[in-house]
């Protein structure tokens, strides 16, 4: 299946649930067993899997990342967004999700999130679905 590209407009910082989009792409692909890769081509944004039942979890994750990666005077990057680069490196640019019976294998409380660390921006992400051979 061809890699699908999607756009997302973000706020300064946030987590955006893209699970429904992933489910849609898997459904449209017709793949019953395989895997999907969700990839972000940006160095100050990432992709994660986490709880989707309680929105306070996303708030707490962002708060924890801000505390773990505070802005520091010693940073040299001229754009002033080194903390966003650190958060992106920690979270990572992609997630792989298994597919069985035409559906993503996710835990009951799990969702897939696009994570913005340096917005507002107009971003892209990609989903590729691959079948078992």
Short mmCIF file of C-alpha atoms in Angstrom, two decimals, residues 9-109:
data_model
loop_
_atom_site.label_atom_id
_atom_site.label_comp_id
_atom_site.label_asym_id
_atom_site.label_seq_id
_atom_site.Cartn_x
_atom_site.Cartn_y
_atom_site.Cartn_z
CA UNK A 9 -2.35 22.32 12.46
CA UNK A 10 -1.11 22.55 16.02
CA UNK A 11 -1.06 24.87 18.99
CA UNK A 12 2.10 25.83 20.88
CA UNK A 13 2.27 22.43 22.57
CA UNK A 14 -0.16 19.55 22.58
CA UNK A 15 -1.05 15.94 21.96
CA UNK A 16 -3.44 15.21 19.11
CA UNK A 17 -5.25 11.89 18.97
CA UNK A 18 -4.79 10.43 15.47
CA UNK A 19 -6.08 6.93 16.29
CA UNK A 20 -9.26 7.34 14.19
CA UNK A 21 -7.14 8.31 11.17
CA UNK A 22 -4.97 5.22 11.68
CA UNK A 23 -8.06 2.99 11.88
CA UNK A 24 -9.41 4.58 8.69
CA UNK A 25 -6.18 4.00 6.77
CA UNK A 26 -6.04 0.37 7.90
CA UNK A 27 -9.68 -0.18 6.92
CA UNK A 28 -9.14 1.41 3.49
CA UNK A 29 -6.02 -0.70 2.89
CA UNK A 30 -7.91 -3.95 3.24
CA UNK A 31 -4.98 -5.43 5.15
CA UNK A 32 -6.16 -8.07 7.62
CA UNK A 33 -2.81 -9.00 9.17
CA UNK A 34 0.38 -6.95 9.19
CA UNK A 35 1.50 -3.69 10.70
CA UNK A 36 1.26 0.06 10.31
CA UNK A 37 3.98 2.63 10.85
CA UNK A 38 3.00 6.14 11.90
CA UNK A 39 5.88 8.54 11.23
CA UNK A 40 6.54 12.23 11.89
CA UNK A 41 9.24 13.91 9.74
CA UNK A 42 9.83 16.81 12.13
CA UNK A 43 12.60 17.28 14.72
CA UNK A 44 10.42 19.10 17.24
CA UNK A 45 7.34 16.86 17.14
CA UNK A 46 6.83 13.14 17.64
CA UNK A 47 4.45 10.19 17.77
CA UNK A 48 3.51 8.24 20.89
CA UNK A 49 1.02 5.67 22.13
CA UNK A 50 -0.62 6.37 25.45
CA UNK A 51 -3.92 6.50 27.32
CA UNK A 52 -6.87 7.92 25.42
CA UNK A 53 -9.57 7.63 28.12
CA UNK A 54 -8.61 10.52 30.39
CA UNK A 55 -7.46 13.81 28.79
CA UNK A 56 -5.65 14.65 32.02
CA UNK A 57 -3.04 12.05 31.03
CA UNK A 58 -1.97 14.16 28.03
CA UNK A 59 -1.81 17.24 30.27
CA UNK A 60 0.32 15.36 32.79
CA UNK A 61 2.64 13.96 30.12
CA UNK A 62 3.28 17.41 28.69
CA UNK A 63 3.82 18.80 32.19
CA UNK A 64 6.29 16.02 32.97
CA UNK A 65 8.18 16.61 29.72
CA UNK A 66 8.39 20.35 30.47
CA UNK A 67 9.86 19.55 33.88
CA UNK A 68 12.22 16.88 32.52
CA UNK A 69 13.45 19.13 29.70
CA UNK A 70 13.37 22.74 30.92
CA UNK A 71 14.63 25.63 28.84
CA UNK A 72 18.21 26.46 29.80
CA UNK A 73 20.33 29.52 29.26
CA UNK A 74 23.27 27.33 28.29
CA UNK A 75 21.54 26.01 25.17
CA UNK A 76 23.25 27.29 22.01
CA UNK A 77 20.72 26.45 19.29
CA UNK A 78 19.93 29.79 17.63
CA UNK A 79 16.22 29.05 17.12
CA UNK A 80 15.71 28.79 20.87
CA UNK A 81 13.78 25.53 20.73
CA UNK A 82 16.30 23.04 22.11
CA UNK A 83 13.76 21.80 24.65
CA UNK A 84 11.46 20.81 21.77
CA UNK A 85 14.32 18.89 20.14
CA UNK A 86 15.02 17.09 23.42
CA UNK A 87 11.35 16.16 23.87
CA UNK A 88 11.16 14.89 20.29
CA UNK A 89 14.26 12.74 20.76
CA UNK A 90 12.80 11.32 23.96
CA UNK A 91 9.33 10.56 22.53
CA UNK A 92 10.57 9.48 19.10
CA UNK A 93 9.43 10.13 15.53
CA UNK A 94 7.37 6.98 14.96
CA UNK A 95 5.33 4.10 16.31
CA UNK A 96 4.65 0.68 14.84
CA UNK A 97 1.22 -0.86 15.44
CA UNK A 98 0.34 -4.47 14.75
CA UNK A 99 -2.77 -5.26 12.68
CA UNK A 100 -4.95 -8.32 13.13
CA UNK A 101 -8.43 -8.95 11.71
CA UNK A 102 -8.20 -5.62 9.88
CA UNK A 103 -7.81 -3.61 13.11
CA UNK A 104 -4.90 -2.10 15.00
CA UNK A 105 -3.89 -4.06 18.08
CA UNK A 106 -4.10 -1.44 20.81
CA UNK A 107 -4.85 -1.82 24.49
CA UNK A 108 -8.32 -0.88 25.66
CA UNK A 109 -7.10 2.52 26.88
#
